[in-house]
Amino acid sequence: MINYARQTPDSEAAPPAAEEHIAPAPRVSVQAFCESVETAAAVQSAGEDRRLGKAHLKIQMGGTVAAIEAYRSAPTPNVIVLETDGRSDILGGLDQLATVCDPGTRVIVVGRVNDVTLYRELVRRGVSDYLIAPVSAIDIVRAICGLFSTPEAKAVGRIIAVVGAKGGVGASTIAHNIAWAIARDLALDSVVADLDLAFGTAGLDYNQDPPQGIAEAVFSPDRVDTAFIDRLLSKCTDHLSLLAAPATLDRVYDFGAEAFDSIFDTLRGTVPCIVLDVPHQWSGWSKRALINADDILIVAEPDLANLRNTKNLFDLLKGARPNDRMPSYCLNRTGVPKRPEISTKEFAKAIESEPIASIPFEPQIFGVAANNGQMIAEVAANHRTAEMFLQIAQRLTGRGEAKKSRTSLLAPLLGKLRSK
């Protein structure tokens, strides 16, 4: 919802912030490009507000020109706050920004022109909100939080499900390294949800031993809300958190098909990226988790059983998700000495799709990382496998890829409407 000309006349006092309810913003990235020190100060103060406590806020000077230059070679954040001084500058600048803006980015414009014609042009270009300068900290807080709290606002979170075509193919290791790359290299706030409650390894891989995790949520569905999930998350890095599995056998983990729905819905509303580490088992809830994910990565080794299972998964998921992107798959542990393997070409021919990566057999580096509770990028930052994980992360999130020119910022908004 675009709110036009939020401005308090000098003769009226703005209502105290305590008299209105502003829902907190989820874990989103926000970058502001200001022209004036007054607006920059207001944005800085807004970043200290409790309702933006989960957001990652960065402020730069230079306005539209600086924004365009910054995003020529970097992915855009969830929200851009853009200050402009003049009418002709803002429209031309937005057209240029559209050519380097990632899909899904929301733009808030701060301007000094209170004119309905300008407002209509901004709406036509897909701007999410327009604020009249001078702005206060609460104006910025209200605008950012409002993007995610209106009834028609789409949940911010993108769910990526990673599953093995066969047990023991390394799907969990790949899921954890991809999530690490998404959080560290793409600076996207992410949560890894380890769904293998009995034998999950995410806690070991991230060197975490949290006292609570996903089991508390799945066994107490009536308690699940944002605050409850926040208490269960274990912080791995500035941008990465873990919803750990208990990895104990003191009880059985039999769930109904909808057991994880409330957890996923809550995460979607607060975290930009959720990586599901789905165990290799076929149940109502695991099938539902895969079908309802935004993107799916199947991990397979180059042998016959993996080929059959990957083909079965592809066929089922394509049939169940006709309007979604096709699942992706990668081959793991290729080139094992003396092991007969199905070639990548033969594998791709049977699946009718090329793998997005072929990860070579590297027992030394993967063994060291597993035993130390580290990611491959921590053990050997320049290793080719670490680069592969980053490329997979870029592919699954759509970030960091070549940017396509667009004539209007309205295009990503229309795409979002079509996907509903």
Tab-separated table of C-alpha atoms in Angstrom, residues 53 91 120 180 213 237 249 290 354 382 391:
chain	number	residue	atom	x	y	z
A	53	GLY	CA	15.905	-3.979	15.903
A	91	LEU	CA	11.910	10.189	-12.238
A	120	ARG	CA	1.058	9.206	-9.815
A	180	TRP	CA	26.595	-19.927	5.071
A	213	GLY	CA	15.611	-25.819	19.056
A	237	THR	CA	26.971	-15.253	12.530
A	249	LEU	CA	16.655	-40.602	20.782
A	290	LEU	CA	9.252	-29.825	-0.419
A	354	GLU	CA	21.503	-30.140	-16.321
A	382	ASN	CA	39.786	-19.837	-1.945
A	391	GLN	CA	27.386	-19.988	-7.103
